Coordinates of C-alpha atoms in Angstrom, one line a residue:
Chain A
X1 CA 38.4 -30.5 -16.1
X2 CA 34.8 -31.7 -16.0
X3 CA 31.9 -31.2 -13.5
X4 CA 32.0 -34.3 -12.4
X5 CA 35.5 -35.2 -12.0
X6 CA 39.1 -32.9 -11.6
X7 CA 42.1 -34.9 -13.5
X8 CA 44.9 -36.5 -12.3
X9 CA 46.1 -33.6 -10.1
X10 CA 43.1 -32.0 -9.0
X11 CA 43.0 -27.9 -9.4
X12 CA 43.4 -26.4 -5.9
X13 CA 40.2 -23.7 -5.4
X14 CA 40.2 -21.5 -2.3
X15 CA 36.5 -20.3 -1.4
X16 CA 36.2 -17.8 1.6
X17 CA 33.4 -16.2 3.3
X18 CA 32.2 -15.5 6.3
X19 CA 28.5 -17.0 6.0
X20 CA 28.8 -20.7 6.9
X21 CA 26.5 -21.7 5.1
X22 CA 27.7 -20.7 1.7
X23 CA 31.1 -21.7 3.1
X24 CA 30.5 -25.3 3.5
X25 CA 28.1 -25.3 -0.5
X26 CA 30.7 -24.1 -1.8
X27 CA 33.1 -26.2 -0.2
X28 CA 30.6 -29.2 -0.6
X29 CA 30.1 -28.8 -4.6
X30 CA 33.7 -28.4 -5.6
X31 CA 35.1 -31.3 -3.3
X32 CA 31.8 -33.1 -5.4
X33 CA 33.4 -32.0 -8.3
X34 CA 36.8 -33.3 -7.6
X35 CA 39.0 -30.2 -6.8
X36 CA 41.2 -29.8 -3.7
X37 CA 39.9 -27.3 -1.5
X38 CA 40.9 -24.7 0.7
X39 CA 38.4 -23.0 3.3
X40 CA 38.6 -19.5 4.6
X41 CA 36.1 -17.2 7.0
X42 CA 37.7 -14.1 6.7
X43 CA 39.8 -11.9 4.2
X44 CA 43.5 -12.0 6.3
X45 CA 43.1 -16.0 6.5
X46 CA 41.9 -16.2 2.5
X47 CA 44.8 -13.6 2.0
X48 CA 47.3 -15.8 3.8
X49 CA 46.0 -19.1 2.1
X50 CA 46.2 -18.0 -1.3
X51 CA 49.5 -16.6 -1.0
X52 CA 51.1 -20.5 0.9
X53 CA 49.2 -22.4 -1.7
X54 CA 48.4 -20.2 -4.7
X55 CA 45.2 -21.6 -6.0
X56 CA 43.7 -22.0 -9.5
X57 CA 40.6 -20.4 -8.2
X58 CA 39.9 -18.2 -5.6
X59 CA 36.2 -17.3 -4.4
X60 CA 35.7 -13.8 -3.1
X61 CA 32.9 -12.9 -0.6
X62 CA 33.5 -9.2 -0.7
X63 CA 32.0 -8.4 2.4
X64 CA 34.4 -10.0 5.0
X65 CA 35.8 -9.5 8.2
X66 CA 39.7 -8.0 8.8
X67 CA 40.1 -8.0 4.8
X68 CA 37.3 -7.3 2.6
X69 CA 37.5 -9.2 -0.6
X70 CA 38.2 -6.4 -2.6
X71 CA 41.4 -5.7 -0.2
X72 CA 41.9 -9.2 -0.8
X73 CA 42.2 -9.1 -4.9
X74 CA 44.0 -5.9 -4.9
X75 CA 46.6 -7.4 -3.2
X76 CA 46.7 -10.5 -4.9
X77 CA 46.9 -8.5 -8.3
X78 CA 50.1 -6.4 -6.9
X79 CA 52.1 -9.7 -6.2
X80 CA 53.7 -11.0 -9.0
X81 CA 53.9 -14.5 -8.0
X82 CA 50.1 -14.6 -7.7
X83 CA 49.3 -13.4 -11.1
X84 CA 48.3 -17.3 -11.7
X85 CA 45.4 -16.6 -9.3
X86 CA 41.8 -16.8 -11.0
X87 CA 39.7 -14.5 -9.4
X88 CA 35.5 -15.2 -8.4
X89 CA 34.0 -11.9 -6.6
X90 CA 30.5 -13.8 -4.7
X91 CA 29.1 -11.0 -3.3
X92 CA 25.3 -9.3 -3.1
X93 CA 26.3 -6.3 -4.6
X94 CA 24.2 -6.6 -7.8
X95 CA 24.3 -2.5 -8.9
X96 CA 26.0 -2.3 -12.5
X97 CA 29.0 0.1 -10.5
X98 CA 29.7 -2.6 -8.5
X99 CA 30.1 -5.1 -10.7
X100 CA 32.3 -2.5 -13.3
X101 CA 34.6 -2.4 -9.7
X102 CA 34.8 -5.7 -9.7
X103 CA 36.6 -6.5 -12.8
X104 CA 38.0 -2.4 -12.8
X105 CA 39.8 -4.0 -9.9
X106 CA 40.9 -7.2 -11.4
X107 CA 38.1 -9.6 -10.9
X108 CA 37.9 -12.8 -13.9
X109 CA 34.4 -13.0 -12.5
X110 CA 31.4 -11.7 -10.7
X111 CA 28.9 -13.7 -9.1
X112 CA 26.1 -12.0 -7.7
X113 CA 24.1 -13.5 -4.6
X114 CA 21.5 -15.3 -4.1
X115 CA 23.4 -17.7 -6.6
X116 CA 23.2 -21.1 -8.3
X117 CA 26.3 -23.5 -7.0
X118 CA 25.9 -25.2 -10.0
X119 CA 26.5 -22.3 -12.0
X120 CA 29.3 -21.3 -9.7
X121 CA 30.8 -24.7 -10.9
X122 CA 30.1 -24.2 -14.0
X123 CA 32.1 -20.7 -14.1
X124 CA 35.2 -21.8 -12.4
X125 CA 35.6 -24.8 -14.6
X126 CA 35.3 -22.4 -17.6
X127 CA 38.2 -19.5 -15.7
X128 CA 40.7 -23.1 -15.5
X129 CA 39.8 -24.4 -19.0
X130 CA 41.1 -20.7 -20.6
X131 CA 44.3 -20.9 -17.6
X132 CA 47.4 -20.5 -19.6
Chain B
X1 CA 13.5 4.8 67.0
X2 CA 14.2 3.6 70.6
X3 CA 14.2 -0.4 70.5
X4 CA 13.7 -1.0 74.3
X5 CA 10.3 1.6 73.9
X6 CA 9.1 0.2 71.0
X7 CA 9.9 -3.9 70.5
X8 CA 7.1 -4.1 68.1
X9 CA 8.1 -1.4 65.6
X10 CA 12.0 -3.3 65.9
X11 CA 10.2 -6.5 64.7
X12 CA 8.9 -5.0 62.1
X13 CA 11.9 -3.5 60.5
X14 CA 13.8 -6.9 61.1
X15 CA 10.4 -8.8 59.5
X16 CA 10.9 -5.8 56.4
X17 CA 15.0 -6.2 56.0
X18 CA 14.3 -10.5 55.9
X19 CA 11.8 -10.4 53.3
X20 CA 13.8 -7.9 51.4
X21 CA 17.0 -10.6 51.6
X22 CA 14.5 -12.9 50.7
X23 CA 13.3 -11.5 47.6
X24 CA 16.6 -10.3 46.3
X25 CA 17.9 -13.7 47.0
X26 CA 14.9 -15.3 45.0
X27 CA 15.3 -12.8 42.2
X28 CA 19.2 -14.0 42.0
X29 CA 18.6 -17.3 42.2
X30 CA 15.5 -16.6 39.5
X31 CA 18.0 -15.0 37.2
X32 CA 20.9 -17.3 37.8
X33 CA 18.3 -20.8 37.0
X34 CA 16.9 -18.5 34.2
X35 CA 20.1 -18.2 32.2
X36 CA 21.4 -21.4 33.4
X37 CA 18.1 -22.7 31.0
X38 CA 18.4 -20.1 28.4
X39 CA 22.2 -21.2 28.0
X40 CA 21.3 -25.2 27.8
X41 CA 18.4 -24.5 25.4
X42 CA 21.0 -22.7 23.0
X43 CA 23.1 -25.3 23.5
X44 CA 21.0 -27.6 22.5
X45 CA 19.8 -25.8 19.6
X46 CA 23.6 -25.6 18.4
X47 CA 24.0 -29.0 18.6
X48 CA 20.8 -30.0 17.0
X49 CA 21.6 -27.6 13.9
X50 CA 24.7 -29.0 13.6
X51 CA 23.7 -32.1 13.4
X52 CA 21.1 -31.3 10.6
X53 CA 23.1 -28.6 8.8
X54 CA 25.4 -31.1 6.7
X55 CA 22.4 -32.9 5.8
X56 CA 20.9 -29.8 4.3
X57 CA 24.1 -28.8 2.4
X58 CA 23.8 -32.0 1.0
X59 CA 20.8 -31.6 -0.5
X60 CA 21.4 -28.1 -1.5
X61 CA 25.0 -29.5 -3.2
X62 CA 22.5 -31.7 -5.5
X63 CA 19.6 -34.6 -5.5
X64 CA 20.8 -36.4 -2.3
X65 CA 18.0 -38.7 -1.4
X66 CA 20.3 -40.4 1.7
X67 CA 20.1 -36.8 2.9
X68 CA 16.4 -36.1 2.2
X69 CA 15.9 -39.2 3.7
X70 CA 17.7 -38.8 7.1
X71 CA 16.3 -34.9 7.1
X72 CA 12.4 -36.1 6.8
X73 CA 13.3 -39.3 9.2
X74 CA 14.2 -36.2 12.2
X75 CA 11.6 -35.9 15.4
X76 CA 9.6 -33.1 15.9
X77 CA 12.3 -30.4 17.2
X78 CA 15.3 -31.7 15.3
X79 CA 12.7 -31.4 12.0
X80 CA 12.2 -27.6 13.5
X81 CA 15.6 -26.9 13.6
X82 CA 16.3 -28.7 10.0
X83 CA 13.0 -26.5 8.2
X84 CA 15.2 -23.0 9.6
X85 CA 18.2 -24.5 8.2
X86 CA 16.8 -25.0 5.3
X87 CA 15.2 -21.7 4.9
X88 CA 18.3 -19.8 6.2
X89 CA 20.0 -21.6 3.0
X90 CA 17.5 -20.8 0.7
X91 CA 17.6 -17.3 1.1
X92 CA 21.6 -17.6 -0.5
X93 CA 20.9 -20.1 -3.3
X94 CA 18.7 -19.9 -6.7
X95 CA 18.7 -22.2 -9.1
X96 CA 18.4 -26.4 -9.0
X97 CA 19.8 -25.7 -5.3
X98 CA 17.0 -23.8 -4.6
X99 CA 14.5 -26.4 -6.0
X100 CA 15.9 -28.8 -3.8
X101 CA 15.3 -27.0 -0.5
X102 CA 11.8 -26.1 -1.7
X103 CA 11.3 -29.5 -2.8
X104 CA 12.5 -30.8 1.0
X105 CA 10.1 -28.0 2.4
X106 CA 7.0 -29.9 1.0
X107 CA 7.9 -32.8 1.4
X108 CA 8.4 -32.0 5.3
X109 CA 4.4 -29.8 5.1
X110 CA 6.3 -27.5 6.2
X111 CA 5.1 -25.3 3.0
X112 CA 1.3 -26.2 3.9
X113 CA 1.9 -25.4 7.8
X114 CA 3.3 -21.8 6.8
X115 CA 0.2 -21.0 4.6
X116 CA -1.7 -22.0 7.6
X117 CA 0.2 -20.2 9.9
X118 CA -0.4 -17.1 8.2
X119 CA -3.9 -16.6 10.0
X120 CA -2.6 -17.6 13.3
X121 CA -3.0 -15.3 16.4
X122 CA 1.3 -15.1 16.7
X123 CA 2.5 -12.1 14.9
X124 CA 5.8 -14.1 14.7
X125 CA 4.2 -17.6 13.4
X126 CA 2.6 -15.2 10.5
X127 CA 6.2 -13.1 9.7
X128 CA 7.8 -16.6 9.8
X129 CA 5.3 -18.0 7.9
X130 CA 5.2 -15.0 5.3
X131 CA 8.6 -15.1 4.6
X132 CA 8.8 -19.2 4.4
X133 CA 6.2 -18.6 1.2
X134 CA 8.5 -15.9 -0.1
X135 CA 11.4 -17.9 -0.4
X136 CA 9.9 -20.3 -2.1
X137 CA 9.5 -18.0 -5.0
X138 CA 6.6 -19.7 -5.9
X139 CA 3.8 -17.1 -7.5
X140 CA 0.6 -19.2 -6.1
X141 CA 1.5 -17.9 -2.5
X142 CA 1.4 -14.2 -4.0
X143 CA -2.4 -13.7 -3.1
X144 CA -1.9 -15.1 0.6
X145 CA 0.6 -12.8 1.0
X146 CA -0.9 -9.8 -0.9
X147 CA -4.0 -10.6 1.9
X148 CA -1.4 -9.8 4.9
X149 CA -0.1 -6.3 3.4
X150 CA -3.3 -5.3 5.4
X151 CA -2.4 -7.4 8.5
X152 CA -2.6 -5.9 12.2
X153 CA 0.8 -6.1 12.6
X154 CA 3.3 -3.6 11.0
X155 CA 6.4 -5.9 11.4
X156 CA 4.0 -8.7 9.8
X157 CA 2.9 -6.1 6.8
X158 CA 7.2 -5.5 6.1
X159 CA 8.1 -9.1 6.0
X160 CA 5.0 -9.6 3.6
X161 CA 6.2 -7.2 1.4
X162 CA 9.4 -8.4 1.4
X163 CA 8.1 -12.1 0.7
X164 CA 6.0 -10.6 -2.6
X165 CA 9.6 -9.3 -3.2
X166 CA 10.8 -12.6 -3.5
X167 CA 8.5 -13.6 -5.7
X168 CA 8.3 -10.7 -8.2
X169 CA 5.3 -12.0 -9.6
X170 CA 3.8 -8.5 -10.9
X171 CA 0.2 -9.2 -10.7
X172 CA 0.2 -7.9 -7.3
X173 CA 1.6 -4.8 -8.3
X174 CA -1.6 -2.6 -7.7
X175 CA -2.0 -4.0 -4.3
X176 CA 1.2 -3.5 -3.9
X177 CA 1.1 -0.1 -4.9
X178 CA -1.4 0.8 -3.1
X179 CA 0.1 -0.6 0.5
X180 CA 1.8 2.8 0.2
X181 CA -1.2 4.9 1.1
X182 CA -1.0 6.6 4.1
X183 CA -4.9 5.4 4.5
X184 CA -3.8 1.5 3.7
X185 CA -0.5 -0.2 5.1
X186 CA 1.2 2.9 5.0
X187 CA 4.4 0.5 3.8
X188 CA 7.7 2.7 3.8
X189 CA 7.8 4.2 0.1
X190 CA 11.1 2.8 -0.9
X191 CA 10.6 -0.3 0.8
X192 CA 7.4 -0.4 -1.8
X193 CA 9.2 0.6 -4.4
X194 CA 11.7 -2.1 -4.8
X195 CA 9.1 -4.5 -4.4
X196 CA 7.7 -3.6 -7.5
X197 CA 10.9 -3.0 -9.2
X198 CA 11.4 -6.7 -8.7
X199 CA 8.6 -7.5 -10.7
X200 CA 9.8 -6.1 -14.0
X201 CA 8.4 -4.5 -16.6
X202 CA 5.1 -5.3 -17.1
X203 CA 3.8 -3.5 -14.3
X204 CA 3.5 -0.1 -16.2
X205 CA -0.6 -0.7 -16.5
X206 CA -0.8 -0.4 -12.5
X207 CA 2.5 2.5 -12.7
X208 CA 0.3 4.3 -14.6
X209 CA -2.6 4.4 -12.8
X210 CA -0.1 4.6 -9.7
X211 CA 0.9 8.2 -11.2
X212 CA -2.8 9.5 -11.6
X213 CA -3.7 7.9 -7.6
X214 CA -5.5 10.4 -5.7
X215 CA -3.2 9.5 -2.6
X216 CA 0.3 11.6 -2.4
X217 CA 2.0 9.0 -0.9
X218 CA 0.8 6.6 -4.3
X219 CA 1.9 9.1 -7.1
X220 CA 5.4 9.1 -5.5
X221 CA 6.2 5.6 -5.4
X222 CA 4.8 5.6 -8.9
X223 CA 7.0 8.8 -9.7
X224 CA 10.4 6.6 -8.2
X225 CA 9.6 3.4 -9.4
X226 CA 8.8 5.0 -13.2
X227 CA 12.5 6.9 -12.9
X228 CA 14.3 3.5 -11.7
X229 CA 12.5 1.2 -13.5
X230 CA 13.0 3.0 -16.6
X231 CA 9.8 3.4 -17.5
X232 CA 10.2 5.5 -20.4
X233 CA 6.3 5.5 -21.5
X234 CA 5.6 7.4 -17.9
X235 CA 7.6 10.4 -19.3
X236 CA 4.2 12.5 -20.3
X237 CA 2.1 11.8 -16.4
X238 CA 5.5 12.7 -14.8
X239 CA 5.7 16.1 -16.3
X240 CA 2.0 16.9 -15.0
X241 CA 3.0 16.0 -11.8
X242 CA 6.1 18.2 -12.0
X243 CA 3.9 21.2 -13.1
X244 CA 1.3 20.9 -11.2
X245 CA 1.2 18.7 -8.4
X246 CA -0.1 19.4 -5.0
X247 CA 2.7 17.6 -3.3
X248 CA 6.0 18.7 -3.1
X249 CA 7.3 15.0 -2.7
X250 CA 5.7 14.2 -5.6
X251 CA 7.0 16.9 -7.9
X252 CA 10.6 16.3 -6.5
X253 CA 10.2 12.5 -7.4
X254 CA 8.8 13.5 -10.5
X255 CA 12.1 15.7 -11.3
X256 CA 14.3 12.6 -10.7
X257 CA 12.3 10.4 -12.7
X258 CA 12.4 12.5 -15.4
X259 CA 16.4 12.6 -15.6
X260 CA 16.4 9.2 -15.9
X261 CA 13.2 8.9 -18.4
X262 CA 12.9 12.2 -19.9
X263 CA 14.6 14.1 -22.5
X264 CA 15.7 17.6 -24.1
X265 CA 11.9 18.3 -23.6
X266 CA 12.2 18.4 -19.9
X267 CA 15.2 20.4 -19.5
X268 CA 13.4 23.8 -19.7
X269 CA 10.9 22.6 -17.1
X270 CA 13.9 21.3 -15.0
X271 CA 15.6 24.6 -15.1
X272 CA 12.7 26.5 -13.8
X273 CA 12.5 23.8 -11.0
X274 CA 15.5 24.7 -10.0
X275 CA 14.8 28.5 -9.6
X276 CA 15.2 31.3 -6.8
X277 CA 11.9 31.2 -5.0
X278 CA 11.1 27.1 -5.5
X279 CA 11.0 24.9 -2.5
X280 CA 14.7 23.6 -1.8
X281 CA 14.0 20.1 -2.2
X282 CA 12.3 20.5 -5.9
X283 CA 15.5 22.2 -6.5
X284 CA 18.0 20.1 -5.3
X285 CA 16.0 17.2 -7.6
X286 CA 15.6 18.9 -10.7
X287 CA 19.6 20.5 -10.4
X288 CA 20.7 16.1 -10.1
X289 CA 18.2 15.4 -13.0
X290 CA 19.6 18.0 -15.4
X291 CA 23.0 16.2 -14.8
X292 CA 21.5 12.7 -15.7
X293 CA 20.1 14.3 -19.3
X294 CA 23.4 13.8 -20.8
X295 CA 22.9 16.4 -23.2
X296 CA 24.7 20.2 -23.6
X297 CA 21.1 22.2 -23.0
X298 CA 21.2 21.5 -19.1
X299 CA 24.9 23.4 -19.2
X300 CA 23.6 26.8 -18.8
X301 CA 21.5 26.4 -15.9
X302 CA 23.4 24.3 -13.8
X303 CA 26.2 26.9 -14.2
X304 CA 24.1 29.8 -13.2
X305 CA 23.7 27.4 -9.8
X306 CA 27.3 26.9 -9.1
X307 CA 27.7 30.8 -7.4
X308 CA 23.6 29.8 -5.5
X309 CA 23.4 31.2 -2.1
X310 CA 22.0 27.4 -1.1
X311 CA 25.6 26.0 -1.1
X312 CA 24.0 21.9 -1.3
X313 CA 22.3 23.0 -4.2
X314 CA 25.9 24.3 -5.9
X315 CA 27.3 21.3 -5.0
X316 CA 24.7 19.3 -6.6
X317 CA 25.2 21.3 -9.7
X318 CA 28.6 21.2 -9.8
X319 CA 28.3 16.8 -9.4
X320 CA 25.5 17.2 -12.5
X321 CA 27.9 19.3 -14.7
X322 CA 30.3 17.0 -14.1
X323 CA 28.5 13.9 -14.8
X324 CA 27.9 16.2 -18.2
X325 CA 31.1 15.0 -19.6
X326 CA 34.4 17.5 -21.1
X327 CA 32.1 20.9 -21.5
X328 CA 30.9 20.7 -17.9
X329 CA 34.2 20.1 -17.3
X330 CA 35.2 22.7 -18.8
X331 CA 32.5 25.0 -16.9
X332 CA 33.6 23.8 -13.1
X333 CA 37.5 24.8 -14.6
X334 CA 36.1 28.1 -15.1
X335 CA 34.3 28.6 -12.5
X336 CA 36.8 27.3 -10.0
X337 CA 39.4 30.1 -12.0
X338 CA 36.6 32.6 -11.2
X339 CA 36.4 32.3 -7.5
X340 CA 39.5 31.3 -6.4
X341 CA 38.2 29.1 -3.0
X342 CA 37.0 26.0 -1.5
X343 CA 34.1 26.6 -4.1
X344 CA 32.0 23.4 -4.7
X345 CA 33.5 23.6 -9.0
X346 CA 37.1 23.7 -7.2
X347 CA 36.2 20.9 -4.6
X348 CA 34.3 18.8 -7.7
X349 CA 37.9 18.9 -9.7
X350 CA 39.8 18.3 -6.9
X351 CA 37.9 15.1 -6.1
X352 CA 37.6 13.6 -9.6
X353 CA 41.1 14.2 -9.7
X354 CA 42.0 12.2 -6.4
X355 CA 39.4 9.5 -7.6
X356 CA 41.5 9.4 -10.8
X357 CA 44.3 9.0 -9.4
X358 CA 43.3 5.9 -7.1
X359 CA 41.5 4.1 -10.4
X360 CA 43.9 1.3 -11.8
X361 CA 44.9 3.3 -15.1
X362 CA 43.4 0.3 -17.3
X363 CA 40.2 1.2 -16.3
X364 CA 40.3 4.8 -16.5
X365 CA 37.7 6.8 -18.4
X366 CA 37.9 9.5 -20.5
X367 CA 38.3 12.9 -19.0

């Protein structure tokens, strides 16, 4: 998968956060970039999303309402069937422990805020293109 | 009061209770219209930033000129709305999105009106203008803003500070610095010090001279900022200000920074810091800095402090010997042995050994 265009079958990639604004980026530069996307505002709704319609990608804020992000990926990394699930922590927390959390926890990538979309892009086409 | 006697006093209180009803029922109807206007103007707001906020994602997502367009093509209040939309975005994005926004910010003056506004009579038009500039993360506003650290205003002075932030340009680090004085801005001395911890490294000329101020409140944002920072250079003016400096702030600060910054040199000097008789915050400071030296020299005195009468300051030492690896480990085992209790060594185990058992074992250290 490119930038500029998904394949046939476009990669599905959840992005969930409660900030609008980053929502609808987010949401706005992948569906640019060709991939089907899935929206979520809080942790229980990205939770319940990723586990209907198991994503390639799935991009973390990690502080979120009913389910923080990190309650998010722990469960996603204790369910077998979502072990498929590429994992994107977007979060603010920029201290070197919180980052070490982050992939301690089970994170394939840590993006720290105020961040470059296009760079987002650019990391989530590079977590697909090493997928198994 | 007999009404009959007295018909003038019974006008009166009926002329009294009417205007009262009259002025409660004005004040209702007052609040009621009030609101009713409050709530359309929000309304209106909402609908007005919704209308402008896909166009502003747009141009965030890349180089949208339709967007652009339609934004810079907006009256006067929907323009308003669409210049806080963009700002709000531009505090969340970096990069070629970031360039965008700036670039739409010019093109609608709203760049030029903010460096205007900063001399305006508003206290708000110069905090909104301040932090406009900061996001832009454009050095050339860093003297404008460096001008306001000395503004009237103390909400004005914080949002300047945290617009230099943005920028990180470290040429305005002794001005900066110097915002910190109690007979300047007076700026909150953490609030200061990330400020200049933004700007990197090349700030150690005016760090230096920051540790050798004659103003307290100077020499310890130098003293935090040098530990943080890393500023390993500062080692030699930080332990003349733990030796000898008037301020007790100062030396504590001093003590952390050197944990950080120092090395076996400093533990001797630490040690004494931490003894009977020194003021309780130098000690707490220089017991946490013996456990960032990450050497075996520090083990001694920290386990002397484990049985100290100032049970914070046991507990500190028990976190430094800790953070001292397997033989301060093996010192808290000891020690928790020896006193058989909710000592702080037995409660410092206990805790590491919960935390290790809640780590994912991939990702567990060493012992």
């Amino acid at each position: 998968m490119t930038e500029e265009g998904a394949s046939a079958t476009p990669a599905s990639v959840l992005i969930a956060d409660d900030d609008r604004d980053i929502r609808d980026l987010v949401a706005f530069k992948l569906e640019q970039a060709g991939f089907d996307v899935l929206v979520a505002s809080d942790g229980a709704d990205a939770l319940e999303a990723i586990r209907q319609r198991q994503p390639a990608v799935a991009i973390l804020d990690v502080m979120m309402p009913r389910l923080s992000g990190m309650d998010v990926l722990s469960a996603v990394r204790a369910e077998p069937a979502l072990q498929g699930v590429r994992v994107i922590l977007l979060t603010a927390r920029s201290r070197d422990v919180d980052v070490d959390v982050g992939f301690a926890s089970g994170a394939d990538d840590y993006v720290i805020k105020p961040f470059s979309p296009r760079e987002l892009l650019h990391r989530v086409n590079s977590l697909l293109s090493r997928s198994p | 009061v007999n009404a009959s006697a007295d018909p003038i006093g019974r006008h009166v209180i009926v002329a009294a209770v009417l205007v009262v009803a009259c002025a409660a029922i004005g004040l209702a109807v007052a609040t009621i219209v009030g609101r009713f206007v409050r709530l359309r103007r929000e309304r209106a707001e909402a609908a007005r930033l919704d209308r402008v906020r896909p166009l502003v994602v747009r141009v965030a997502g890349g180089d949208d000129a339709e967007a652009r367009d339609a934004l810079l093509a907006f009256g006067r209040r929907d323009r308003e709305t669409a210049q806080l939309a963009v700002a709000n975005m531009l505090a969340k994005v970096r990069g070629g999105a970031a360039d965008e926004l700036v670039g739409l910010l010019e093109q609608m003056s709203a760049v030029s009106a903010a460096v205007d506004d900063l001399t305006s009579r508003s206290a708000v038009r110069r905090a909104r203008a301040a932090r406009l500039l900061g996001l832009t993360r454009d050095p050339q506003h860093a003297r404008r803003l460096v001008a306001l650290l000395a503004d009237r205003d103390g909400t004005v002075r914080i949002v300047a500070l945290g617009a230099i932030e943005m920028l990180g340009d470290p040429g305005s680090a002794r001005e900066v610095l110097a915002a910190a004085s109690a007979r300047g801005a007076a700026l909150p001395a953490m609030e200061v010090a990330e400020t200049l911890l933004a700007m990197g490294t090349t700030i150690g000329p005016a760090l230096f001279d920051g540790l050798a101020d004659g103003d307290p409140a100077v020499r310890h944002v130098a003293a935090v900022v040098a530990g943080l920072g890393l500023f390993h250079s500062a080692a030699e003016p930080l332990r003349r200000l733990l030796a000898d400096d008037p301020s007790l702030v100062v030396r504590a600060a001093s003590a952390t920074a050197l944990g950080r910054v120092g090395d076996e040199r400093d533990v001797d000097a630490l040690a004494a810091a931490t003894a009977t008789g020194q003021p309780r915050l130098l000690r707490h400071a220089a017991a946490a800095a013996l456990g960032e030296q990450g050497r075996p020299q520090p083990l001694a005195p920290l386990e002397g402090l484990l049985d100290d009468g100032d049970r914070r300051l046991a507990e500190i030492a028990a976190a430094a010997l800790e953070r001292l690896g397997p033989p301060g480990l093996a010192i808290l085992a000891r020690a928790a042995e020896r006193t058989r209790g909710p000592s702080p060594a037995a409660w410092t185990l206990a805790r590491r050994e919960l935390v290790r058992h809640r780590t994912p074992p991939e990702s567990r250290t060493a012992p």
